[in-house]
Short mmCIF file of C-alpha atoms in Angstrom, two decimals:
data_model
loop_
_atom_site.label_atom_id
_atom_site.label_comp_id
_atom_site.label_asym_id
_atom_site.label_seq_id
_atom_site.Cartn_x
_atom_site.Cartn_y
_atom_site.Cartn_z
CA UNK A 26 -36.76 -25.40 -5.24
CA UNK A 27 -36.96 -21.85 -6.60
CA UNK A 28 -34.20 -20.53 -8.70
CA UNK A 29 -31.55 -18.44 -7.01
CA UNK A 30 -29.79 -17.07 -10.10
CA UNK A 31 -30.86 -15.45 -13.35
CA UNK A 32 -31.83 -17.63 -16.31
CA UNK A 33 -28.86 -19.27 -18.03
CA UNK A 34 -26.86 -19.91 -14.88
CA UNK A 35 -28.58 -23.13 -13.71
CA UNK A 36 -25.17 -24.85 -13.70
CA UNK A 37 -24.11 -22.60 -10.80
CA UNK A 38 -27.19 -23.02 -8.63
CA UNK A 39 -25.47 -25.77 -6.61
CA UNK A 40 -22.66 -23.29 -5.69
CA UNK A 41 -24.83 -20.38 -4.52
CA UNK A 42 -24.88 -21.24 -0.83
CA UNK A 43 -21.08 -21.63 -0.70
CA UNK A 44 -19.93 -18.87 -2.99
CA UNK A 45 -22.51 -16.08 -3.21
CA UNK A 46 -20.60 -14.11 -0.57
CA UNK A 47 -21.11 -10.44 0.17
CA UNK A 48 -17.96 -8.40 0.96
CA UNK A 49 -14.40 -8.70 -0.36
CA UNK A 50 -12.85 -9.73 3.00
CA UNK A 51 -15.64 -12.24 3.46
CA UNK A 52 -14.90 -13.73 0.00
CA UNK A 53 -11.25 -14.00 0.96
CA UNK A 54 -12.13 -15.80 4.18
CA UNK A 55 -14.43 -18.18 2.31
CA UNK A 56 -11.55 -18.99 -0.05
CA UNK A 57 -9.38 -19.68 3.00
CA UNK A 58 -12.07 -21.84 4.69
CA UNK A 59 -12.83 -23.97 1.59
CA UNK A 60 -11.45 -27.32 0.60
CA UNK A 61 -9.53 -27.95 -2.58
CA UNK A 62 -12.47 -30.06 -3.93
CA UNK A 63 -14.88 -27.13 -3.33
CA UNK A 64 -12.65 -24.67 -5.09
CA UNK A 65 -11.89 -26.79 -8.04
CA UNK A 66 -15.54 -27.77 -8.50
CA UNK A 67 -16.60 -24.16 -8.51
CA UNK A 68 -13.72 -23.03 -10.70
CA UNK A 69 -14.48 -25.67 -13.32
CA UNK A 70 -18.19 -25.00 -13.26
CA UNK A 71 -17.89 -21.21 -13.45
CA UNK A 72 -14.89 -20.42 -15.62
CA UNK A 73 -16.79 -20.81 -18.88
CA UNK A 74 -19.71 -18.75 -17.62
CA UNK A 75 -17.89 -15.68 -16.42
CA UNK A 76 -18.01 -13.75 -19.74
CA UNK A 77 -21.73 -14.57 -20.00
CA UNK A 78 -22.39 -13.43 -16.46
CA UNK A 79 -20.58 -10.18 -16.90
CA UNK A 80 -22.39 -9.49 -20.18
CA UNK A 81 -25.74 -9.94 -18.35
CA UNK A 82 -24.74 -7.96 -15.25
CA UNK A 83 -23.26 -5.12 -17.31
CA UNK A 84 -26.75 -4.25 -18.58
CA UNK A 85 -27.67 -2.69 -15.26
CA UNK A 86 -26.13 -0.19 -12.86
CA UNK A 87 -24.55 -1.99 -9.89
CA UNK A 88 -27.07 -0.60 -7.42
CA UNK A 89 -30.08 -1.77 -9.43
CA UNK A 90 -29.49 -5.51 -9.33
CA UNK A 91 -32.37 -7.72 -8.11
CA UNK A 92 -31.62 -10.47 -5.61
CA UNK A 93 -30.73 -13.04 -8.22
CA UNK A 94 -28.45 -10.73 -10.07
CA UNK A 95 -26.74 -9.65 -6.82
CA UNK A 96 -26.12 -13.30 -5.97
CA UNK A 97 -24.59 -13.86 -9.40
CA UNK A 98 -22.47 -10.78 -8.97
CA UNK A 99 -21.20 -12.04 -5.59
CA UNK A 100 -20.43 -15.37 -7.07
CA UNK A 101 -18.47 -13.79 -9.92
CA UNK A 102 -16.46 -11.84 -7.45
CA UNK A 103 -15.81 -15.01 -5.40
CA UNK A 104 -14.57 -16.55 -8.59
CA UNK A 105 -11.80 -13.89 -8.77
CA UNK A 106 -10.51 -15.23 -5.46
CA UNK A 107 -10.93 -18.87 -6.32
CA UNK A 108 -9.18 -18.47 -9.66
CA UNK A 109 -6.05 -17.36 -7.93
CA UNK A 110 -6.20 -20.44 -5.60
CA UNK A 111 -6.90 -23.01 -8.33
CA UNK A 112 -5.12 -21.60 -11.39
CA UNK A 113 -2.04 -20.00 -9.85
CA UNK A 114 -1.34 -21.76 -6.51
CA UNK A 115 -2.86 -25.24 -6.84
CA UNK A 116 -1.32 -27.52 -4.11
CA UNK A 117 0.34 -24.51 -2.45
CA UNK A 118 -2.98 -22.90 -1.56
CA UNK A 119 -3.35 -24.34 2.02
CA UNK A 120 0.10 -23.12 3.06
CA UNK A 121 -0.57 -19.74 1.29
CA UNK A 122 -3.86 -19.34 3.12
CA UNK A 123 -2.07 -19.27 6.48
CA UNK A 124 0.13 -16.43 5.40
CA UNK A 125 -2.72 -14.54 3.81
CA UNK A 126 -4.47 -14.14 7.20
CA UNK A 127 -1.80 -11.64 8.10
CA UNK A 128 -2.62 -9.43 5.14
CA UNK A 129 -5.96 -7.96 6.23
CA UNK A 130 -8.21 -6.44 3.56
CA UNK A 131 -9.42 -3.17 5.04
CA UNK A 132 -11.06 -1.42 2.11
CA UNK A 133 -12.62 -2.44 -1.16
CA UNK A 134 -14.57 -0.46 -3.73
CA UNK A 135 -16.86 -3.46 -4.05
CA UNK A 136 -18.04 -2.86 -0.45
CA UNK A 137 -18.93 0.77 -0.95
CA UNK B 15 9.08 -17.68 -38.13
CA UNK B 16 11.06 -17.20 -34.95
CA UNK B 17 10.83 -13.72 -33.50
CA UNK B 18 14.00 -12.92 -31.66
CA UNK B 19 13.47 -11.44 -28.24
CA UNK B 20 15.58 -8.35 -27.38
CA UNK B 21 18.73 -9.16 -25.45
CA UNK B 22 18.44 -8.10 -21.79
CA UNK B 23 21.46 -6.37 -20.27
CA UNK B 24 21.63 -6.29 -16.47
CA UNK B 25 22.13 -2.66 -15.41
CA UNK B 26 25.10 -3.35 -13.01
CA UNK B 27 26.94 -0.23 -14.22
CA UNK B 28 24.15 2.03 -13.02
CA UNK B 29 24.69 0.97 -9.40
CA UNK B 30 28.45 0.53 -9.44
CA UNK B 31 28.95 3.91 -7.69
CA UNK B 32 27.27 2.52 -4.59
CA UNK B 33 30.20 0.28 -3.90
CA UNK B 34 30.35 -3.30 -2.61
CA UNK B 35 31.03 -2.96 1.10
CA UNK B 36 29.24 -5.38 3.51
CA UNK B 37 26.53 -3.71 5.64
CA UNK B 38 26.52 -3.86 9.43
CA UNK B 39 23.66 -6.17 10.41
CA UNK B 40 23.08 -4.29 13.68
CA UNK B 41 21.41 -1.48 11.73
CA UNK B 42 18.54 -3.86 11.12
CA UNK B 43 17.69 -4.72 14.72
CA UNK B 44 19.54 -2.51 17.20
CA UNK B 45 17.16 -0.32 19.31
CA UNK B 46 19.73 2.41 19.76
CA UNK B 47 20.24 2.69 16.02
CA UNK B 48 16.54 2.67 15.45
CA UNK B 49 16.16 5.60 17.89
CA UNK B 50 18.63 7.61 15.83
CA UNK B 51 16.75 6.75 12.68
CA UNK B 52 13.50 7.78 14.26
CA UNK B 53 14.85 11.14 15.29
CA UNK B 54 16.96 11.81 12.25
CA UNK B 55 14.56 10.62 9.57
CA UNK B 56 10.94 9.86 10.53
CA UNK B 57 10.46 12.81 12.86
CA UNK B 58 11.54 15.25 10.15
CA UNK B 59 10.85 13.78 6.73
CA UNK B 60 7.75 13.97 4.63
CA UNK B 61 5.72 10.84 5.43
CA UNK B 62 2.87 9.71 3.19
CA UNK B 63 -0.36 9.07 5.12
CA UNK B 64 -3.24 9.00 2.67
CA UNK B 65 -4.90 10.29 -0.47
CA UNK B 66 -6.94 13.38 -1.24
CA UNK B 67 -9.87 11.13 -2.39
CA UNK B 68 -10.37 10.30 1.25
CA UNK B 69 -11.32 13.93 1.79
CA UNK B 70 -13.85 14.40 -1.06
CA UNK B 71 -15.54 17.50 0.32
CA UNK B 72 -15.15 20.33 2.86
CA UNK B 73 -15.57 19.08 6.42
CA UNK B 74 -14.33 15.57 5.75
CA UNK B 75 -11.37 14.28 7.87
CA UNK B 76 -9.28 11.23 8.42
CA UNK B 77 -7.26 10.06 11.48
CA UNK B 78 -3.80 8.53 11.08
CA UNK B 79 -1.81 6.83 13.74
CA UNK B 80 2.01 7.24 13.47
CA UNK B 81 3.48 4.79 15.97
CA UNK B 82 7.02 5.98 15.45
CA UNK B 83 5.98 9.28 17.00
CA UNK B 84 3.28 8.00 19.40
CA UNK B 85 1.14 10.48 17.49
CA UNK B 86 -2.46 10.47 16.29
CA UNK B 87 -2.96 13.04 13.49
CA UNK B 88 -6.18 14.56 12.13
CA UNK B 89 -6.15 15.59 8.50
CA UNK B 90 -9.01 17.79 7.56
CA UNK B 91 -10.38 19.47 4.44
CA UNK B 92 -11.67 22.78 5.65
CA UNK B 93 -14.59 24.85 4.60
CA UNK B 94 -12.12 26.82 2.45
CA UNK B 95 -11.16 23.49 0.78
CA UNK B 96 -7.63 23.63 2.17
CA UNK B 97 -6.16 20.48 3.72
CA UNK B 98 -4.74 20.94 7.17
CA UNK B 99 -3.30 18.60 9.76
CA UNK B 100 -3.04 18.80 13.52
CA UNK B 101 -2.62 16.52 16.44
CA UNK B 102 -5.62 14.52 17.64
CA UNK B 103 -5.37 15.97 21.06
CA UNK B 104 -7.30 18.49 23.09
CA UNK B 105 -5.23 21.45 24.36
CA UNK B 106 -6.97 21.35 27.73
CA UNK B 107 -5.46 18.13 29.16
CA UNK B 108 -4.44 16.23 26.03
CA UNK B 109 -7.38 13.95 25.54
CA UNK B 110 -7.74 12.38 22.11
CA UNK B 111 -10.53 14.17 20.25
CA UNK B 112 -11.80 11.34 17.98
CA UNK B 113 -11.53 7.58 17.92
CA UNK B 114 -13.21 7.04 14.52
CA UNK B 115 -11.01 6.50 11.44
CA UNK B 116 -12.71 9.15 9.36
CA UNK B 117 -15.74 11.37 9.45
CA UNK B 118 -17.42 14.64 8.44
CA UNK B 119 -18.19 17.70 10.49
CA UNK B 120 -17.06 21.23 10.96
CA UNK B 121 -15.95 20.82 14.60
CA UNK B 122 -14.12 18.48 16.85
CA UNK B 123 -15.66 18.17 20.34
CA UNK B 124 -13.47 16.81 23.11
CA UNK B 125 -15.62 14.24 24.96
CA UNK B 126 -14.00 14.99 28.34
CA UNK B 127 -14.98 18.66 29.04
CA UNK B 128 -16.49 19.60 25.71
CA UNK B 129 -13.84 21.91 24.39
CA UNK B 130 -14.86 22.49 20.79
CA UNK B 131 -12.35 23.04 18.01
CA UNK B 132 -12.89 24.30 14.45
CA UNK B 133 -11.73 22.51 11.31
CA UNK B 134 -8.54 24.59 11.47
CA UNK B 135 -7.66 23.42 15.01
CA UNK B 136 -8.64 26.71 16.71
CA UNK B 137 -10.54 26.56 20.00
CA UNK B 138 -14.03 27.79 19.21
CA UNK B 139 -15.78 27.27 22.53
CA UNK B 140 -15.16 25.79 25.94
CA UNK B 141 -17.57 25.52 28.87
CA UNK B 142 -16.95 28.06 31.71
CA UNK B 143 -13.72 29.15 29.98
CA UNK B 144 -13.47 32.35 32.05
CA UNK B 145 -12.14 30.28 34.96
CA UNK B 146 -8.97 29.48 32.92
CA UNK B 147 -8.06 33.27 33.02
CA UNK B 148 -5.64 34.61 32.04
CA UNK B 149 -5.55 31.88 29.40
CA UNK B 150 -7.12 32.91 26.08
CA UNK B 151 -8.70 30.79 23.41
CA UNK B 152 -6.14 31.98 20.89
CA UNK B 153 -3.49 30.25 23.02
CA UNK B 154 -5.35 27.00 22.83
CA UNK B 155 -5.16 26.11 19.22
CA UNK B 156 -4.12 22.54 18.54
CA UNK B 157 -0.53 22.23 17.41
CA UNK B 158 -0.42 22.03 13.61
CA UNK B 159 1.40 19.41 11.53
CA UNK B 160 2.96 20.42 8.21
CA UNK B 161 0.93 18.83 5.43
CA UNK B 162 1.02 18.94 1.61
CA UNK B 163 -0.02 16.82 -1.37
CA UNK B 164 1.71 15.56 -4.48
CA UNK B 165 -0.19 13.42 -7.05
CA UNK B 166 -3.12 13.35 -4.70
CA UNK B 167 -1.00 11.66 -2.00
CA UNK B 168 -1.05 13.40 1.36
CA UNK B 169 2.24 13.80 3.17
CA UNK B 170 2.84 15.09 6.69
CA UNK B 171 6.05 16.27 8.34
CA UNK B 172 6.31 16.22 12.10
CA UNK B 173 9.17 18.71 12.10
CA UNK B 174 7.55 21.99 13.34
CA UNK B 175 9.70 23.81 10.77
CA UNK B 176 10.44 21.46 7.85
CA UNK B 177 13.69 22.16 6.13
CA UNK B 178 12.23 21.53 2.71
CA UNK B 179 8.83 21.88 1.10
CA UNK B 180 7.35 18.62 -0.15
CA UNK B 181 8.17 19.58 -3.70
CA UNK B 182 11.75 20.28 -2.84
CA UNK B 183 11.94 17.03 -0.93
CA UNK B 184 10.66 14.95 -3.87
CA UNK B 185 12.79 16.80 -6.38
CA UNK B 186 12.33 15.96 -10.05
CA UNK B 187 10.24 12.94 -9.18
CA UNK B 188 7.38 15.31 -8.05
CA UNK B 189 6.36 16.28 -11.58
CA UNK B 190 6.61 12.71 -12.73
CA UNK B 191 4.36 11.48 -9.90
CA UNK B 192 1.76 13.99 -10.92
CA UNK B 193 1.44 12.21 -14.30
CA UNK B 194 0.56 8.86 -12.66
CA UNK B 195 -3.03 7.64 -12.36
CA UNK B 196 -2.90 8.06 -8.60
CA UNK B 197 -3.09 11.81 -9.20
CA UNK B 198 -6.59 11.27 -10.59
CA UNK B 199 -7.55 8.35 -8.26
CA UNK B 200 -11.02 8.37 -6.75
CA UNK B 201 -10.99 5.07 -4.91
CA UNK B 202 -8.71 2.26 -3.77
CA UNK B 203 -8.37 -1.20 -2.35
CA UNK B 204 -6.34 -1.40 0.86
CA UNK B 205 -4.70 -4.31 2.69
CA UNK B 206 -2.46 -3.98 5.71
CA UNK B 207 -0.11 -6.07 7.76
CA UNK B 208 2.00 -5.88 10.94
CA UNK B 209 5.23 -7.62 10.95
CA UNK B 210 8.00 -8.50 13.42
CA UNK B 211 10.69 -6.94 11.24
CA UNK B 212 12.74 -3.77 11.03
CA UNK B 213 11.32 -1.28 8.56
CA UNK B 214 14.39 -1.58 6.31
CA UNK B 215 14.27 -5.30 6.15
CA UNK B 216 10.62 -5.04 5.24
CA UNK B 217 11.15 -2.27 2.73
CA UNK B 218 14.21 -3.82 1.11
CA UNK B 219 12.33 -6.95 0.20
CA UNK B 220 10.24 -4.86 -2.21
CA UNK B 221 13.15 -3.10 -3.87
CA UNK B 222 15.09 -6.10 -5.19
CA UNK B 223 14.01 -8.73 -7.71
CA UNK B 224 16.70 -11.28 -6.80
CA UNK B 225 14.09 -13.13 -4.74
CA UNK B 226 11.29 -13.21 -7.27
CA UNK B 227 11.84 -16.59 -8.80
CA UNK B 228 12.45 -18.27 -5.40
CA UNK B 229 9.67 -16.69 -3.32
CA UNK B 230 7.08 -16.10 -6.02
CA UNK B 231 7.69 -19.27 -8.12
CA UNK B 232 3.92 -19.73 -8.66
CA UNK B 233 2.38 -16.27 -8.42
CA UNK B 234 5.16 -14.38 -10.11
CA UNK B 235 6.03 -16.82 -12.92
CA UNK B 236 5.22 -14.15 -15.55
CA UNK B 237 8.18 -12.02 -14.38
CA UNK B 238 10.97 -14.44 -15.45
CA UNK B 239 12.28 -15.40 -18.85
CA UNK B 240 15.35 -17.14 -20.22
CA UNK B 241 16.66 -13.69 -21.24
CA UNK B 242 16.24 -12.40 -17.66
CA UNK B 243 15.94 -15.33 -15.29
CA UNK B 244 15.57 -13.20 -12.20
CA UNK B 245 13.20 -10.55 -13.65
CA UNK B 246 15.75 -7.81 -12.90
CA UNK B 247 14.79 -4.27 -13.83
CA UNK B 248 16.36 -2.76 -16.96
CA UNK B 249 17.15 0.63 -15.51
CA UNK B 250 17.82 2.45 -12.23
CA UNK B 251 17.68 6.14 -11.44
CA UNK B 252 18.61 8.07 -8.29
CA UNK B 253 17.43 11.43 -7.06
CA UNK B 254 18.76 12.56 -3.69
CA UNK B 255 17.48 10.03 -1.12
CA UNK B 256 14.91 8.60 -3.57
CA UNK B 257 15.37 5.99 -6.31
CA UNK B 258 13.48 4.22 -9.06
CA UNK B 259 13.73 1.05 -11.04
CA UNK B 260 12.20 0.48 -14.44
CA UNK B 261 10.24 -2.72 -14.68
CA UNK B 262 11.49 -5.04 -17.41
CA UNK B 263 8.80 -6.21 -19.84
CA UNK B 264 8.84 -9.93 -20.35
CA UNK B 265 8.36 -10.55 -24.09
CA UNK B 266 6.91 -14.05 -23.54
CA UNK B 267 5.23 -14.14 -20.16
CA UNK B 268 3.68 -17.45 -19.02
CA UNK B 269 0.04 -16.47 -18.42
CA UNK B 270 -2.67 -18.81 -17.28
CA UNK B 271 -6.02 -18.73 -19.15
CA UNK B 272 -8.23 -16.98 -16.54
CA UNK B 273 -5.33 -14.83 -15.43
CA UNK B 274 -5.01 -13.58 -19.05
CA UNK B 275 -8.73 -13.04 -19.34
CA UNK B 276 -9.02 -11.18 -16.08
CA UNK B 277 -5.96 -9.00 -16.52
CA UNK B 278 -7.18 -8.32 -20.06
CA UNK B 279 -10.37 -6.82 -18.61
CA UNK B 280 -8.30 -4.51 -16.41
CA UNK B 281 -6.09 -3.52 -19.36
CA UNK B 282 -9.11 -2.75 -21.55
CA UNK B 283 -10.70 -0.63 -18.80
CA UNK B 284 -7.48 1.31 -18.27
CA UNK B 285 -7.03 1.77 -22.06
CA UNK B 286 -10.62 3.20 -22.31
CA UNK B 287 -9.78 5.58 -19.51
CA UNK B 288 -6.70 6.75 -21.41
CA UNK B 289 -4.27 5.96 -18.56
CA UNK B 290 -2.14 3.38 -20.30
CA UNK B 291 1.25 4.08 -21.80
CA UNK B 292 2.39 7.09 -19.75
CA UNK B 293 6.20 7.66 -19.70
CA UNK B 294 6.38 6.25 -16.18
CA UNK B 295 4.09 3.34 -16.65
CA UNK B 296 7.03 0.98 -15.93
CA UNK B 297 8.59 3.04 -13.17
CA UNK B 298 8.68 1.78 -9.61
CA UNK B 299 9.30 4.79 -7.40
CA UNK B 300 10.99 4.26 -4.01
CA UNK B 301 10.52 7.50 -2.12
CA UNK B 302 12.58 8.02 1.02
CA UNK B 303 12.17 6.90 3.67
CA UNK B 304 9.65 4.17 3.12
CA UNK B 305 7.02 4.69 0.38
CA UNK B 306 6.70 2.84 -2.93
CA UNK B 307 4.39 3.64 -5.79
CA UNK B 308 4.45 1.84 -9.12
CA UNK B 309 3.42 3.52 -12.35
CA UNK B 310 1.73 0.47 -13.90
CA UNK B 311 -1.93 1.55 -14.43
CA UNK B 312 -3.24 -2.06 -14.20
CA UNK B 313 -1.72 -2.79 -10.85
CA UNK B 314 -1.20 0.74 -9.64
CA UNK B 315 -0.26 0.14 -6.05
CA UNK B 316 1.39 2.12 -3.28
CA UNK B 317 3.10 0.54 -0.33
CA UNK B 318 4.05 2.34 2.83
CA UNK B 319 6.14 0.81 5.61
CA UNK B 320 5.78 2.54 8.98
CA UNK B 321 8.31 1.67 11.64
CA UNK B 322 6.97 0.74 15.06
CA UNK B 323 10.15 -0.36 16.84
CA UNK B 324 13.55 -1.63 15.92
CA UNK B 325 12.02 -5.03 14.98
CA UNK B 326 8.41 -4.24 14.22
CA UNK B 327 6.75 -2.39 11.44
CA UNK B 328 3.35 -1.93 9.73
CA UNK B 329 2.68 -1.98 6.04
CA UNK B 330 -0.15 -0.48 4.10
CA UNK B 331 -0.80 -1.46 0.49
CA UNK B 332 -3.32 0.43 -1.68
CA UNK B 333 -4.36 -0.23 -5.20
CA UNK B 334 -5.51 3.13 -6.63
CA UNK B 335 -8.25 3.33 -9.26
CA UNK B 336 -9.49 6.20 -11.43
CA UNK B 337 -13.25 6.48 -11.22
CA UNK B 338 -15.58 4.37 -9.09
CA UNK B 339 -16.83 0.92 -10.02
CA UNK B 340 -19.54 1.57 -12.63
CA UNK B 341 -20.10 -1.90 -14.08
CA UNK B 342 -19.89 -5.54 -13.14
CA UNK B 343 -16.93 -6.08 -15.40
CA UNK B 344 -14.91 -3.29 -13.83
CA UNK B 345 -15.76 -4.47 -10.32
CA UNK B 346 -14.80 -8.03 -11.17
CA UNK B 347 -11.53 -7.05 -12.88
CA UNK B 348 -10.50 -4.86 -10.03
CA UNK B 349 -11.31 -7.58 -7.43
CA UNK B 350 -9.10 -9.95 -9.35
CA UNK B 351 -6.32 -7.33 -9.49
CA UNK B 352 -6.55 -7.15 -5.69
CA UNK B 353 -6.33 -10.91 -5.27
CA UNK B 354 -3.45 -11.19 -7.70
CA UNK B 355 -1.30 -8.56 -6.02
CA UNK B 356 -2.20 -9.45 -2.42
CA UNK B 357 -1.27 -13.07 -3.03
CA UNK B 358 2.18 -12.04 -4.19
CA UNK B 359 2.68 -9.65 -1.29
CA UNK B 360 1.57 -12.28 1.13
CA UNK B 361 4.48 -14.46 0.13
CA UNK B 362 6.82 -11.56 0.81
CA UNK B 363 5.58 -11.10 4.37
CA UNK B 364 6.37 -14.61 5.32
CA UNK B 365 9.98 -14.46 4.05
CA UNK B 366 10.54 -11.02 5.66
CA UNK B 367 9.71 -12.56 9.08
CA UNK B 368 12.34 -15.16 8.59
CA UNK B 369 14.88 -12.59 7.39
CA UNK B 370 14.49 -10.72 10.68
CA UNK B 371 14.60 -13.77 12.98
CA UNK B 372 17.87 -14.90 11.55
CA UNK B 373 19.55 -11.63 12.51
CA UNK B 374 18.29 -11.32 16.13
CA UNK B 375 20.97 -13.50 17.72
CA UNK B 376 23.68 -11.11 16.60
CA UNK B 377 25.69 -13.96 15.17
CA UNK B 378 25.44 -12.45 11.69
CA UNK B 379 27.61 -9.35 11.90
CA UNK B 380 27.41 -8.20 8.28
CA UNK B 381 24.96 -8.61 5.46
CA UNK B 382 25.73 -8.42 1.74
CA UNK B 383 23.91 -6.76 -1.17
CA UNK B 384 24.80 -7.72 -4.77
CA UNK B 385 24.54 -5.24 -7.59
CA UNK B 386 20.92 -5.95 -8.23
CA UNK B 387 20.18 -5.30 -4.57
CA UNK B 388 21.70 -1.87 -5.11
CA UNK B 389 18.54 0.00 -4.16
CA UNK B 390 18.77 -1.62 -0.70
CA UNK B 391 22.37 -0.45 -0.40
CA UNK B 392 21.28 3.07 -1.51
CA UNK B 393 18.59 3.12 1.20
CA UNK B 394 21.12 2.10 3.88
CA UNK B 395 23.63 4.75 2.74
CA UNK B 396 20.93 7.42 2.79
CA UNK B 397 19.90 6.42 6.29
CA UNK B 398 23.49 6.59 7.50
CA UNK B 399 23.99 9.97 5.92
CA UNK B 400 20.95 11.37 7.70
CA UNK B 401 21.82 9.93 11.06
CA UNK B 402 25.34 11.41 10.69
CA UNK B 403 23.89 14.80 9.84
CA UNK B 404 21.60 14.61 12.79
CA UNK B 405 24.42 13.79 15.18
CA UNK B 406 26.46 16.61 13.81
CA UNK B 407 23.60 19.00 14.36
CA UNK B 408 23.18 17.86 17.90
CA UNK B 409 26.85 18.16 18.59
CA UNK B 410 26.88 21.66 17.14
CA UNK B 411 23.94 22.55 19.33
CA UNK B 412 25.86 21.27 22.36
CA UNK B 413 23.61 18.28 22.91
CA UNK B 414 24.94 14.82 23.52
CA UNK B 415 23.68 11.98 21.31
#
């Protein structure tokens, strides 16, 4: 299988399909649709790689990413959502997700 | 070595002048009282509806729906760079001119009979207009709405002849608002909600900290400390109908590892932009009737509550940012800031729903505000004062309420 992410991020390849999500509101929905096991697995695999990913991605303007870099960027952004669920809410996340649906994201600089 | 944390003193004395009387619960659900509020306050106060960064160049416009007035408003930056506002309605037969939320163009063409209006609301052309004689095009300008800006925020006033300019209305807070990052904002996150709750019940939730440790036990744990177990503010100020609280700084906040890392990225970015440490960086402005803006550069959000009916309102949160996303780190840090704030505010919306439901039966005749809910009391008192003024004006004019 061909690589989906830049070199150095092989540990995250397994999570690409689930977490390389375009659009802030879509990332929020993915968080809401996911299981606790999915969130925890992604959080544990990615948390140590976030500084490294940002260091790599900061080398290029945001609109010049290739496909692999864009997937990595979208995964990093999904991590921002998942970090709230795993680190801050834990067991309370499913109940919280129901309430969150009311609070619709209507604009994000990341979608510009 | 043990470092002693400063002793926190609850600022009860600063709100003692507001009194301790119970508050009539009916003001939070009664349609007749709401109608008085609508006429006395919302139809003639400066209402915040957007930000100048949404109108980046001449010809750009935004549409805003104000349910409390059944009004759709167009806000336009004209060719002369001036911002104007007028109703989104054709002066022929009242048809709404645009359905889009925003756009760019020098003219507004009514889709019904192709009356064409300029960016100042004047009728420019209309097919076969001679058959409307003696009507002239000059008589067919769209009714204007008073509009002005402060700190980049766009306010409208539906009173055809506002009693105060926006600057007069905001008083001494106007200059302070101009020092906040929002005055330089170029972009923002936005999240919105509709809620089955009176606008004051909704708004009050966000101007007292008594609930923090109960409602935000997980997401807001960094706000409480043994010195200040409820995360109360350390100062209040009042300015006419407006008010502020100064956010207390927890000397030993409980921060999770990734939370600390992520918020550290936001802080570094704000520091590099030179927007940290302003005099009002801990000030939470509550601007009458229903706008909040917090000075904290890292979580620089505004929150507007628009009434829809006696028991329904709409809220708009925005997190304002200076300069566009220009790196992966900035984009990531800002997305985390969005998630962090929205998670907290989500918890509020749930409890506000319940606060309203409990009042609807009418069994609860009075509600109670303690000293640290003094800003809620101040809002109620300001509302009552304006309704009384309005009724006096009507009586003086020979109208019945």
